[in-house]
PDB file of C-alpha atoms in Angstrom:
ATOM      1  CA  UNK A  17      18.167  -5.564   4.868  1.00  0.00           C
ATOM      2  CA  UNK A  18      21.381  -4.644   3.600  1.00  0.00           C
ATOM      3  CA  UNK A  19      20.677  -1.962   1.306  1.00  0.00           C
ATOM      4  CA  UNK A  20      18.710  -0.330   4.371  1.00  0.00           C
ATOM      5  CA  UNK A  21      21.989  -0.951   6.810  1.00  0.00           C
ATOM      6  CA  UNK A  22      23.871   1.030   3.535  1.00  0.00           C
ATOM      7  CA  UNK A  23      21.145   3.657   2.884  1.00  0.00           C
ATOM      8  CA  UNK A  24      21.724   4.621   6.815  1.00  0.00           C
ATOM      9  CA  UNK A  25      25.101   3.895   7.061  1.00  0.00           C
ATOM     10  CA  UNK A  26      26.376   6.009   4.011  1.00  0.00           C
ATOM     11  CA  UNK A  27      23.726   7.374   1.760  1.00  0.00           C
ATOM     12  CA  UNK A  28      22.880  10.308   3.804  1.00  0.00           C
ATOM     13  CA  UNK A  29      26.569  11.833   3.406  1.00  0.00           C
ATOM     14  CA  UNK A  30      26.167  11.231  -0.763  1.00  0.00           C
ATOM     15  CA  UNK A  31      24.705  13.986  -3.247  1.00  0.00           C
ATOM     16  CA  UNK A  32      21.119  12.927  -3.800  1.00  0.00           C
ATOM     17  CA  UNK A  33      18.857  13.366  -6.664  1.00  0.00           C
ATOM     18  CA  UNK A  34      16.110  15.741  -6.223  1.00  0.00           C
ATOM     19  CA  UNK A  35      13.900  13.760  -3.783  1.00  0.00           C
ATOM     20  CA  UNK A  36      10.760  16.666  -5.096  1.00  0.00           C
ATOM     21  CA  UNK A  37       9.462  14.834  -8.048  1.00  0.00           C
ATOM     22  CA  UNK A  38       6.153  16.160  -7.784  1.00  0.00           C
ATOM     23  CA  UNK A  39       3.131  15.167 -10.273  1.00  0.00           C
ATOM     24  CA  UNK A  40       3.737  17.547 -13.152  1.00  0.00           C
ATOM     25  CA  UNK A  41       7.521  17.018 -13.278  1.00  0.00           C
ATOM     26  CA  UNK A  42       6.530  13.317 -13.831  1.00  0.00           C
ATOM     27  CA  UNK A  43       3.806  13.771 -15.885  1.00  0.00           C
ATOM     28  CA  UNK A  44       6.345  15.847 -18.393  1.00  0.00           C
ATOM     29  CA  UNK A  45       9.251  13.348 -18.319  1.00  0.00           C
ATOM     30  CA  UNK A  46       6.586  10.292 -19.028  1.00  0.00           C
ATOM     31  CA  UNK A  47       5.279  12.011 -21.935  1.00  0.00           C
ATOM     32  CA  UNK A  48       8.477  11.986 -23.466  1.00  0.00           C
ATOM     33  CA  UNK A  49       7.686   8.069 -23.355  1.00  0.00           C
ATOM     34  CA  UNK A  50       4.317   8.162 -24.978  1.00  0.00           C
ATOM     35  CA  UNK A  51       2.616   7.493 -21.370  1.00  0.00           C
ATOM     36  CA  UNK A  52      -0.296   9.516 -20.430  1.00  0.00           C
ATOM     37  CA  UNK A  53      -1.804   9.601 -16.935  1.00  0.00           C
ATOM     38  CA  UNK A  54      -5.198  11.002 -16.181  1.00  0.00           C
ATOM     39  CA  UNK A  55      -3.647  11.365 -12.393  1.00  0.00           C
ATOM     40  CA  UNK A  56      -0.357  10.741 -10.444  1.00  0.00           C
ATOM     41  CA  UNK A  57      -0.416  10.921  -6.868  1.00  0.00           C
ATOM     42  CA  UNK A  58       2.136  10.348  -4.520  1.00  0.00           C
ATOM     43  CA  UNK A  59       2.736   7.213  -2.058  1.00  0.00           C
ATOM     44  CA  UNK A  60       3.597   8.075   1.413  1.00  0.00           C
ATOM     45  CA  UNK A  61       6.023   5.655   2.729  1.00  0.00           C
ATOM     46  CA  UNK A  62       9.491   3.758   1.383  1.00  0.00           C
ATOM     47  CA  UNK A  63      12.349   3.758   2.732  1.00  0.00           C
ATOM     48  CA  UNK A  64      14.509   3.612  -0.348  1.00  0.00           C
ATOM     49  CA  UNK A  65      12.992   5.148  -3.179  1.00  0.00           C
ATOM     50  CA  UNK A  66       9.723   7.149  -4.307  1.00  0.00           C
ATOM     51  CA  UNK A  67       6.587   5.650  -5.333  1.00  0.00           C
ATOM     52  CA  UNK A  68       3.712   7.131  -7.182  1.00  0.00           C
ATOM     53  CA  UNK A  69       0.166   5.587  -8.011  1.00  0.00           C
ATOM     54  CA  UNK A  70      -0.812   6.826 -11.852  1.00  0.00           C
ATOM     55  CA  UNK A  71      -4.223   5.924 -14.227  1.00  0.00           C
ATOM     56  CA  UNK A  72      -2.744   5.189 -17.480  1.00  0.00           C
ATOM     57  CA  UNK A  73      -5.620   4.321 -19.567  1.00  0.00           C
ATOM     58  CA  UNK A  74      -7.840   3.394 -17.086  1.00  0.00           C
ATOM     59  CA  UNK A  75      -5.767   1.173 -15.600  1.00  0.00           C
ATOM     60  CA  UNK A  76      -4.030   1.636 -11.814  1.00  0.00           C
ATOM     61  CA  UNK A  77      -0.405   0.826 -11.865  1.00  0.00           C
ATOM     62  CA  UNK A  78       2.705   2.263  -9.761  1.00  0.00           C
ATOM     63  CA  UNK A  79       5.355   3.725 -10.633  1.00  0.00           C
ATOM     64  CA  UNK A  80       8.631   3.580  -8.549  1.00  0.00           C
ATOM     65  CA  UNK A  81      12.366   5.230  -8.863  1.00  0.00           C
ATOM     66  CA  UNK A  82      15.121   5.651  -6.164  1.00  0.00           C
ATOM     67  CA  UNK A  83      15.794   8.455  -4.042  1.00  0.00           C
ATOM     68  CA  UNK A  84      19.851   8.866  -4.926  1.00  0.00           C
ATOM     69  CA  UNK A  85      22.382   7.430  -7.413  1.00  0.00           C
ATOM     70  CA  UNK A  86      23.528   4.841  -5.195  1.00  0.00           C
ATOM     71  CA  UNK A  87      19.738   3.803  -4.707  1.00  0.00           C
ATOM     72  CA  UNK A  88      19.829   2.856  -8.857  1.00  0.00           C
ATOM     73  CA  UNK A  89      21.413  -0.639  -8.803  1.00  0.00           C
ATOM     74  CA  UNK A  90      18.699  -1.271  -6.227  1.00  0.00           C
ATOM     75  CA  UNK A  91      15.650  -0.494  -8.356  1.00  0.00           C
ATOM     76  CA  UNK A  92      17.448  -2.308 -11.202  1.00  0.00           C
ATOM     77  CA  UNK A  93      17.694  -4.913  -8.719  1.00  0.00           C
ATOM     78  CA  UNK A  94      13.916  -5.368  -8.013  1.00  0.00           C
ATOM     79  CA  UNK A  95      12.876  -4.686 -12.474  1.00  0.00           C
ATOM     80  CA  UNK A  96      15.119  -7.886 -12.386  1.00  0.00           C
ATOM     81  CA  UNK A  97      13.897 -10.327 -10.488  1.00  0.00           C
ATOM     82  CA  UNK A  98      10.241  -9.150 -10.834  1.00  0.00           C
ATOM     83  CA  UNK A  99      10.694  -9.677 -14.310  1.00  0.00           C
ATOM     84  CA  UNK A 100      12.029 -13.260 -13.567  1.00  0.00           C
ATOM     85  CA  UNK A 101       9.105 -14.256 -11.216  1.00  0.00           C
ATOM     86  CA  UNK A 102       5.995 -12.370 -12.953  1.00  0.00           C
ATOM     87  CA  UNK A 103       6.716 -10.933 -16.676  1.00  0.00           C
ATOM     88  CA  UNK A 104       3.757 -13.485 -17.757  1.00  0.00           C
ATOM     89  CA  UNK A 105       1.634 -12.228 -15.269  1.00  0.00           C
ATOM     90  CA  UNK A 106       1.856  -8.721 -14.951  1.00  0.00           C
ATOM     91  CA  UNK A 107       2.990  -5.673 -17.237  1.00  0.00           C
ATOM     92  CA  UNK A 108       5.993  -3.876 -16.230  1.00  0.00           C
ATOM     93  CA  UNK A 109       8.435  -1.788 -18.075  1.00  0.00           C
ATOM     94  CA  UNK A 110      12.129  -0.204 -17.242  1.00  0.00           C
ATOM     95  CA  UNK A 111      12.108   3.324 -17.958  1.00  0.00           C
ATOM     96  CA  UNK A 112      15.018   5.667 -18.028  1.00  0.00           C
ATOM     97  CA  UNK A 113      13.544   9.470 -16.762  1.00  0.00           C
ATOM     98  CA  UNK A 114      16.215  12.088 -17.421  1.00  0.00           C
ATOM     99  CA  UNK A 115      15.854  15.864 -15.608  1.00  0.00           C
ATOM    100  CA  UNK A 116      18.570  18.761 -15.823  1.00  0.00           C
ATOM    101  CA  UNK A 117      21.059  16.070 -17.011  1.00  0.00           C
ATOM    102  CA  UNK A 118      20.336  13.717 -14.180  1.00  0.00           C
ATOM    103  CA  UNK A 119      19.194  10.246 -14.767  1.00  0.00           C
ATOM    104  CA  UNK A 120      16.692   7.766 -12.580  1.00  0.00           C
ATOM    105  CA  UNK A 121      15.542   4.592 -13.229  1.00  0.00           C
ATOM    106  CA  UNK A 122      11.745   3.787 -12.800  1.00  0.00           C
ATOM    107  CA  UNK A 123       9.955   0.617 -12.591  1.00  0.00           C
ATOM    108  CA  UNK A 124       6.684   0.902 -13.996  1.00  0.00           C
ATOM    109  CA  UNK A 125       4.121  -2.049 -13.343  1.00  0.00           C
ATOM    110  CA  UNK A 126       0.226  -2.795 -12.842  1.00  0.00           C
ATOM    111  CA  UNK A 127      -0.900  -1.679  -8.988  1.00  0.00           C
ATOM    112  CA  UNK A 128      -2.202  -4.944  -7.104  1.00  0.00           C
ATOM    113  CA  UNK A 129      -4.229  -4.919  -3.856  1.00  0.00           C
ATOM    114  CA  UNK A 130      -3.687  -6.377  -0.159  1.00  0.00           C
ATOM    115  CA  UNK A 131      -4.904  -9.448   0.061  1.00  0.00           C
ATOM    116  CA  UNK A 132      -8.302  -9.652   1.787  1.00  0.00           C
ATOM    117  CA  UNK A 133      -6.919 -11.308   4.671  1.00  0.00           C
ATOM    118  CA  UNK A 134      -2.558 -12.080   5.914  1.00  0.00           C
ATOM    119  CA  UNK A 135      -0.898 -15.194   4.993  1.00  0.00           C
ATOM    120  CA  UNK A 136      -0.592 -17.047   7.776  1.00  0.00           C
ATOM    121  CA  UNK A 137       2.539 -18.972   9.010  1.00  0.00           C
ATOM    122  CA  UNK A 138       2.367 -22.320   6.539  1.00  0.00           C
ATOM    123  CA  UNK A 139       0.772 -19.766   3.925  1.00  0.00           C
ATOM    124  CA  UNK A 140       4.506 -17.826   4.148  1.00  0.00           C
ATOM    125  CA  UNK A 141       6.677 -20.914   4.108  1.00  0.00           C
ATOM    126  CA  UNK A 142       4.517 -22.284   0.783  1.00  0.00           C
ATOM    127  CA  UNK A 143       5.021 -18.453  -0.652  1.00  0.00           C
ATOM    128  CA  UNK A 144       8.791 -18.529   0.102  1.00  0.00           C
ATOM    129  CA  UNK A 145       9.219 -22.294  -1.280  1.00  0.00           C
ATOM    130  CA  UNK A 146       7.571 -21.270  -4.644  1.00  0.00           C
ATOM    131  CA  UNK A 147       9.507 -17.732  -5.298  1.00  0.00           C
ATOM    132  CA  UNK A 148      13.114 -19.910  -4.055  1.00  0.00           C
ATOM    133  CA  UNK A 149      11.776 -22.860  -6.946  1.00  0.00           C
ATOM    134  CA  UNK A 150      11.063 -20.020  -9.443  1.00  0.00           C
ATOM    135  CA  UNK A 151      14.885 -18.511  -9.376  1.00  0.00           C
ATOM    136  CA  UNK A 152      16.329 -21.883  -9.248  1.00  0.00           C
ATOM    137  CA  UNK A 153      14.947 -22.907 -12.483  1.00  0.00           C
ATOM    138  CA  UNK A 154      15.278 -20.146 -14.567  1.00  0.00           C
ATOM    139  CA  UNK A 155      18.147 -17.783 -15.336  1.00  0.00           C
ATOM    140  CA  UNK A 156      18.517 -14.747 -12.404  1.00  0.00           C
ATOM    141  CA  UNK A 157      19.419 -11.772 -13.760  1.00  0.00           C
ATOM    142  CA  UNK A 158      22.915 -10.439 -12.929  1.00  0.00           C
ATOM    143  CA  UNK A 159      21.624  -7.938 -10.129  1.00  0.00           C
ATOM    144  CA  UNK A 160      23.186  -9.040  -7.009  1.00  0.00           C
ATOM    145  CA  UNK A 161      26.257  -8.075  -5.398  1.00  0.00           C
ATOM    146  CA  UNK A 162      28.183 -11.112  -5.132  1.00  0.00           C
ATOM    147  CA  UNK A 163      29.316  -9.774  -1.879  1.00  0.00           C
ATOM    148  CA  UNK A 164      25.652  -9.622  -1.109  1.00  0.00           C
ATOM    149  CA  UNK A 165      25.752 -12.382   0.766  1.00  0.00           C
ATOM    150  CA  UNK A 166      24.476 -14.290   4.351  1.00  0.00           C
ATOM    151  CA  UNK A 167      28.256 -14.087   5.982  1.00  0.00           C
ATOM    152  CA  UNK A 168      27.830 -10.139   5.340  1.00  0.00           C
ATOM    153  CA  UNK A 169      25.066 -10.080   7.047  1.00  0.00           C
ATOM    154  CA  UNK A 170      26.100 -11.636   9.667  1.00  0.00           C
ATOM    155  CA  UNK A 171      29.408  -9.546   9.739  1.00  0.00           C
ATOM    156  CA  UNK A 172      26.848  -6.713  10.004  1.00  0.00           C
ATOM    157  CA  UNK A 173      24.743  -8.342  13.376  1.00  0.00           C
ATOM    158  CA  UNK A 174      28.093  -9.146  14.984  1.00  0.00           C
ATOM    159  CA  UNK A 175      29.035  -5.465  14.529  1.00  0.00           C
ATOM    160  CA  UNK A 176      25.302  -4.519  15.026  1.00  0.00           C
ATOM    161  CA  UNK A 177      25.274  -6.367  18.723  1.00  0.00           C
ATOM    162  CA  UNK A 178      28.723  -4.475  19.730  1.00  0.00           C
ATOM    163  CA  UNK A 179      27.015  -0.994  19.338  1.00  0.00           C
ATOM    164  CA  UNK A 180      23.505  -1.907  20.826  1.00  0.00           C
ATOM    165  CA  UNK A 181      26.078  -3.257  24.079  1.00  0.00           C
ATOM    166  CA  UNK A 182      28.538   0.002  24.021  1.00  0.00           C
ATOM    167  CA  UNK A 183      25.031   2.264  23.671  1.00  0.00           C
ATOM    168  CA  UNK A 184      23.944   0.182  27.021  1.00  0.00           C
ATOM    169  CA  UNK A 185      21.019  -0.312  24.497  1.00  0.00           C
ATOM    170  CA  UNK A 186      20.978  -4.101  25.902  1.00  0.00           C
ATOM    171  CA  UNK A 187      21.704  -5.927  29.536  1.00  0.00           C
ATOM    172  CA  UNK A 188      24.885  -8.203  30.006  1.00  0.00           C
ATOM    173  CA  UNK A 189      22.717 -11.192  30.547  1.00  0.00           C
ATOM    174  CA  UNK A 190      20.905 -10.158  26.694  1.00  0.00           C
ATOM    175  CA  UNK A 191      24.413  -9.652  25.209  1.00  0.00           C
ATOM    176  CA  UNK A 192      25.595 -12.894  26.322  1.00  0.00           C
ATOM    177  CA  UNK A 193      22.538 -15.299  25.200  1.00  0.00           C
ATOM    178  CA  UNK A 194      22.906 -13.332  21.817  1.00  0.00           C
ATOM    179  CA  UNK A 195      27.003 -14.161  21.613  1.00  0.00           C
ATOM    180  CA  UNK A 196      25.825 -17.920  22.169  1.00  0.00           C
ATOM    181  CA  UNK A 197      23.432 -17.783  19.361  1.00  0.00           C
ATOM    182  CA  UNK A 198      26.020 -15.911  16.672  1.00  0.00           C
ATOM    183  CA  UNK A 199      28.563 -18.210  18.081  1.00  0.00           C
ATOM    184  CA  UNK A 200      26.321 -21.201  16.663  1.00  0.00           C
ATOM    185  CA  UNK A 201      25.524 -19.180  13.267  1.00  0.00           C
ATOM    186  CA  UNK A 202      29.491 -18.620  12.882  1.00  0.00           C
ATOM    187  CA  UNK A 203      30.016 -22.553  13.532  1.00  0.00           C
ATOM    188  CA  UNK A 204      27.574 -23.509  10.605  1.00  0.00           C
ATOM    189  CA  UNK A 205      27.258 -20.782   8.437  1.00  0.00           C
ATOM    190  CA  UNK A 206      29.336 -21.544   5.632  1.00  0.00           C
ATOM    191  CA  UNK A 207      27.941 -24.645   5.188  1.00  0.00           C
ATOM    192  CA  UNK A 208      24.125 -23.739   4.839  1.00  0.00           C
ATOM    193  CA  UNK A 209      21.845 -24.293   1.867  1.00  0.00           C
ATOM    194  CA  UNK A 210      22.045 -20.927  -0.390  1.00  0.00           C
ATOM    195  CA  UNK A 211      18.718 -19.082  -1.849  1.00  0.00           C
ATOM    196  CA  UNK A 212      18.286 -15.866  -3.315  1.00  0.00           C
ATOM    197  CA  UNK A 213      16.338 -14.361  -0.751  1.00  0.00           C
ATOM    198  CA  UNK A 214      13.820 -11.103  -0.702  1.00  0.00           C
ATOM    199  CA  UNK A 215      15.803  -9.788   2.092  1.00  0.00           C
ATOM    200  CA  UNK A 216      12.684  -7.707   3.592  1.00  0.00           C
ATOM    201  CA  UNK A 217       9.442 -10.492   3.305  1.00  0.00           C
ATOM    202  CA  UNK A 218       7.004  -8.650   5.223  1.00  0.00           C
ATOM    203  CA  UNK A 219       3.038  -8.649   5.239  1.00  0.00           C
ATOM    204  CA  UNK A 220       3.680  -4.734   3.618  1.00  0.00           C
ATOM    205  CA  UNK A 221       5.106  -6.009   0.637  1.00  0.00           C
ATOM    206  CA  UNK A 222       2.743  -9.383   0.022  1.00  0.00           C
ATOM    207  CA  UNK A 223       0.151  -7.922  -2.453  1.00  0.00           C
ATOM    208  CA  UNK A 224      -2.111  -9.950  -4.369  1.00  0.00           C
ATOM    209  CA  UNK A 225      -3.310 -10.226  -8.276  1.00  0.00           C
ATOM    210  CA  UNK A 226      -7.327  -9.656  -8.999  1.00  0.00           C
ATOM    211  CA  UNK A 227      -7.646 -13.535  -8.629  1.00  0.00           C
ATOM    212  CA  UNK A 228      -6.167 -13.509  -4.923  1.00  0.00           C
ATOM    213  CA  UNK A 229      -2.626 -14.900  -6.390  1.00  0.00           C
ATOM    214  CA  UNK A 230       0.050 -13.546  -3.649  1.00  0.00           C
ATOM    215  CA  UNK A 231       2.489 -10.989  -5.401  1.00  0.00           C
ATOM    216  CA  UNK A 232       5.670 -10.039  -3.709  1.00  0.00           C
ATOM    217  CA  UNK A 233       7.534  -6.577  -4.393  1.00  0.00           C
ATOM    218  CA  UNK A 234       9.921  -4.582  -3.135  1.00  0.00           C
ATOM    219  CA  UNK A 235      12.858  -6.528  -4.263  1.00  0.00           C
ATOM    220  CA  UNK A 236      15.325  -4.224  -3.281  1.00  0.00           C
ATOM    221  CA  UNK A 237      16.973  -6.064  -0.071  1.00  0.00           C
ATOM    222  CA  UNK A 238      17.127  -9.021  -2.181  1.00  0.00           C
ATOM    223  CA  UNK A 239      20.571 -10.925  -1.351  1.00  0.00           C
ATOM    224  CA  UNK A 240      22.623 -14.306  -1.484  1.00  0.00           C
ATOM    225  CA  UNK A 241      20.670 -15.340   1.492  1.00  0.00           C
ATOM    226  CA  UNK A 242      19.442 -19.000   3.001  1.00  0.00           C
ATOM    227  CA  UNK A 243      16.822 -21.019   2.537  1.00  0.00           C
ATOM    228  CA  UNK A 244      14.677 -20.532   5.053  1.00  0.00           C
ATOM    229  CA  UNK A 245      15.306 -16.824   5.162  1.00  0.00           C
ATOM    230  CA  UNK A 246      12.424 -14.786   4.438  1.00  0.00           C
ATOM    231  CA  UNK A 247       9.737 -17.148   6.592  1.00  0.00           C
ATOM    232  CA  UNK A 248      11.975 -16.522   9.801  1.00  0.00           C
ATOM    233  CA  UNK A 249      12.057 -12.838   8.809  1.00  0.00           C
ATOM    234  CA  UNK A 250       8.712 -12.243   7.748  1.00  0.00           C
ATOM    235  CA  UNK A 251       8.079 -14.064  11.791  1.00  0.00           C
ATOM    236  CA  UNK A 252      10.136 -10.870  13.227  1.00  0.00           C
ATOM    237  CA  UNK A 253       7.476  -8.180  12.479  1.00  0.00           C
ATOM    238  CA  UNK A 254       5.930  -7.343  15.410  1.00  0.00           C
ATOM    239  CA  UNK A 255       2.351  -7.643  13.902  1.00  0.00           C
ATOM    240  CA  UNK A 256       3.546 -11.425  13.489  1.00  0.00           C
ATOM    241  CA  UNK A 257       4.301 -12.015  17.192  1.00  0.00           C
ATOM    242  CA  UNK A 258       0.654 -13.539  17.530  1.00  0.00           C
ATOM    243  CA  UNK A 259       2.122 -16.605  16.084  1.00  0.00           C
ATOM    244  CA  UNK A 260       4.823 -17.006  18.660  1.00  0.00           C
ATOM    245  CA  UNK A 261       2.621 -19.496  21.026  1.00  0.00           C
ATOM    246  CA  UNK A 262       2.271 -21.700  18.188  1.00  0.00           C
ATOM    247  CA  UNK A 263       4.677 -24.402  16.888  1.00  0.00           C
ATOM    248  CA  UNK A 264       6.568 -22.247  14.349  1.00  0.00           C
ATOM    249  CA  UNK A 265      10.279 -23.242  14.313  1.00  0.00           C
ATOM    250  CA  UNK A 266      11.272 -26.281  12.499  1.00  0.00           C
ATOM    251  CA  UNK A 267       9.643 -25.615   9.710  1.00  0.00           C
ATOM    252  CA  UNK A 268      12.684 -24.969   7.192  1.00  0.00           C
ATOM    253  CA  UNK A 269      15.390 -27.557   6.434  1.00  0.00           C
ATOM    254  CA  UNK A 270      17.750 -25.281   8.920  1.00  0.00           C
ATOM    255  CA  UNK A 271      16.943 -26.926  11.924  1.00  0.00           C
ATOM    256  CA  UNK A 272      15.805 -25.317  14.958  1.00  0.00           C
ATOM    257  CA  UNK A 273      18.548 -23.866  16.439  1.00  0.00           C
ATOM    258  CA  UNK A 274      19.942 -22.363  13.657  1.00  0.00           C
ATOM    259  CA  UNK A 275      16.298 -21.412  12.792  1.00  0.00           C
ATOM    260  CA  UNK A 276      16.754 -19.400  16.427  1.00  0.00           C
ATOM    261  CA  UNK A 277      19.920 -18.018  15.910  1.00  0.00           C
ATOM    262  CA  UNK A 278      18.869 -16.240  12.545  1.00  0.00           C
ATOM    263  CA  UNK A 279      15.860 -14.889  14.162  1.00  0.00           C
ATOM    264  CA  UNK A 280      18.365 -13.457  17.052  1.00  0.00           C
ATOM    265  CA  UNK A 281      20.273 -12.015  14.213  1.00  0.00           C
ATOM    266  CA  UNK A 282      17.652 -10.175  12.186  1.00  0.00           C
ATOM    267  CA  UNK A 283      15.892  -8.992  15.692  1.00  0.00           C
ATOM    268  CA  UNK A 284      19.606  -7.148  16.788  1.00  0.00           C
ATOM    269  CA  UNK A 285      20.130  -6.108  13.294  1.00  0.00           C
ATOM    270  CA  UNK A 286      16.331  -4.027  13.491  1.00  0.00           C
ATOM    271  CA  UNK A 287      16.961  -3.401  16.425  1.00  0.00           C
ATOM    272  CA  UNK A 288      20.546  -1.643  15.671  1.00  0.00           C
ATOM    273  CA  UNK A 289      18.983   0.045  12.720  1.00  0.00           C
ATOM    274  CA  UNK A 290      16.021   1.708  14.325  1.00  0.00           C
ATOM    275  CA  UNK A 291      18.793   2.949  16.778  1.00  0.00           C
ATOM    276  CA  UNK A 292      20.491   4.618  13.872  1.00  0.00           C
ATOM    277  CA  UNK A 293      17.047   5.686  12.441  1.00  0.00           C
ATOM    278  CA  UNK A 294      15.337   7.311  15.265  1.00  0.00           C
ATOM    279  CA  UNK A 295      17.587   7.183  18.896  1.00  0.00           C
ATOM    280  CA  UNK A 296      14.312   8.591  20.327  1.00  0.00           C
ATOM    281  CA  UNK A 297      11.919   7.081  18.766  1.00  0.00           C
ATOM    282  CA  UNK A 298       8.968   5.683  21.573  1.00  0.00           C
ATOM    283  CA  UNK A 299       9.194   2.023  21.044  1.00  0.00           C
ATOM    284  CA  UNK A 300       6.560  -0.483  22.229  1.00  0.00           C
ATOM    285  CA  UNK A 301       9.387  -2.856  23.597  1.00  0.00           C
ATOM    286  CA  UNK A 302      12.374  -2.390  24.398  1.00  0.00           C
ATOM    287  CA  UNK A 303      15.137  -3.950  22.581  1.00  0.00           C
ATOM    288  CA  UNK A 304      15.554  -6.337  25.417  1.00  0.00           C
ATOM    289  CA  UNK A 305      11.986  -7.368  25.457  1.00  0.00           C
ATOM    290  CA  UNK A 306      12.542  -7.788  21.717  1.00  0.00           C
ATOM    291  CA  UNK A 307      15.287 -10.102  21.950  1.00  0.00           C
ATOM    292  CA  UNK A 308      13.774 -12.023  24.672  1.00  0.00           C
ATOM    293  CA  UNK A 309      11.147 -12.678  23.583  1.00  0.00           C
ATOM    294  CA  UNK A 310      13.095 -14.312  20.203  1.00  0.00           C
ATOM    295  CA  UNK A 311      15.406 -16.686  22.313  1.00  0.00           C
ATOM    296  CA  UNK A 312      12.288 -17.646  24.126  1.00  0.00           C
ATOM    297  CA  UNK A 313      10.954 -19.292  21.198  1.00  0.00           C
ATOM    298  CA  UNK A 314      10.859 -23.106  20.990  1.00  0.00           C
TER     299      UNK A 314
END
């Protein structure tokens, strides 16, 4: 989530790459890597870079580069720890594309499938569990900011929840119960278990290989998190609010009420950001509903 807090923060006042890399232009610039694609087509969507579907010798894969120069350390970022978690599994390859002297990075990699049907609650937490094992025993590449870290992220919330209230964005009453909660995150926070963490685990980004094995991309958020992390942020998508009758806190060594108060957290922090994204935009709750519904949870 931080490099989308950035990206809106910042990116929009820094000279960008030319965001019009259409088909041919790519099809030149990967010939001058020996790759040949019978088709390239453009992939609607992404917040943080450009992605293109290509058939390279029959095969589907994807290819995917950044939108400006700042966007770079990202996609090295994601070529990083995708190489960590599936090099064995999957091809991929860092490419260097370079256009009237300018110079993007591109991951390309095999194109996988949505599953058939979502992971499920337990199915997330098993997902998470394996991914956190997987960087703890081998060697993580050298991709993330060491400032990249839970504390800024929380730094960002607290300064997230101050604009929602000055915006009127939020009730007293919402701003208050939230304050409790961040004032129970500052207490502890220090002291909780650290985990490199995806940073945007969400049902978009869960693919799966041709025998059904989940895949996760779109490494680009990925930060010093906690464990725990990406299962109470993969709950805050509203397609995932189905869940919320059943018993799904307590299911991380965080405990439930921190479990809560990092839920609160990433709920203001999307909430702040689609403020900053769209202040118009025709939401299907309001931010107080959002957050409500959050401290609700038991």
């Amino acid at each position: 989530m931080l490099s989308k807090l950035r990206h809106f923060a910042y990116d929009r006042r820094e000279q960008r790459l030319d965001n019009h890399l259409d088909e041919s232009q790519l099809s030149l610039l990967l010939q001058e890597h020996n790759i040949f694609s019978s088709s390239i087509r453009r992939i609607n969507g992404g917040t943080l870079g450009l992605s293109y579907s290509l058939q390279i010798d029959g095969r589907p894969k994807v290819l995917k580069t950044h939108f400006s120069a700042v966007g770079r350390q990202n996609i090295e970022k994601e070529i990083g720890l995708l190489r960590v978690l599936y090099a064995g599994e999957s091809e991929m390859s860092r490419l260097e594309l370079t256009s009237d002297q300018l110079v993007r990075v591109a991951l390309l990699m095999d194109e996988f499938k949505y599953p058939q049907h979502e992971l499920e609650p337990s199915q997330i937490i098993s997902l998470t569990a394996q991914f956190t094992a997987q960087f703890k025993c081998n060697a993580t590449p050298d991709v993330i900011a060491p400032k990249d870290t839970m504390s800024t992220l929380f730094a960002e919330g607290v300064a997230s929840l101050a604009r929602l209230y000055t915006n009127q964005a939020i009730r007293p009453a919402i701003h208050t119960a939230v304050e409790k909660n961040f004032s129970l995150l500052s207490e502890h926070i220090d002291g909780l278990p650290v985990a490199l963490c995806h940073g945007d685990l969400g049902p978009e980004n869960i693919m799966c290989q041709t025998d059904s094995t989940p895949v996760v991309i779109d490494w680009e958020d990925a930060f010093w998190g906690v464990e725990g992390y990406d299962y109470l942020y993969w709950l805050t998508f509203l397609r995932n609010r189905k869940y919320y009758a059943q018993d799904i806190l307590g299911k991380t060594s965080l405990g439930k009420e921190i479990e809560l108060a990092i839920l609160v957290l990433i709920v203001v922090l999307k909430s702040e950001l689609s403020l900053r994204m769209d202040p118009q935009m025709n939401r299907q709750l309001s931010f107080d509903q959002r957050i409500t519904e959050i401290l609700e949870l038991k």
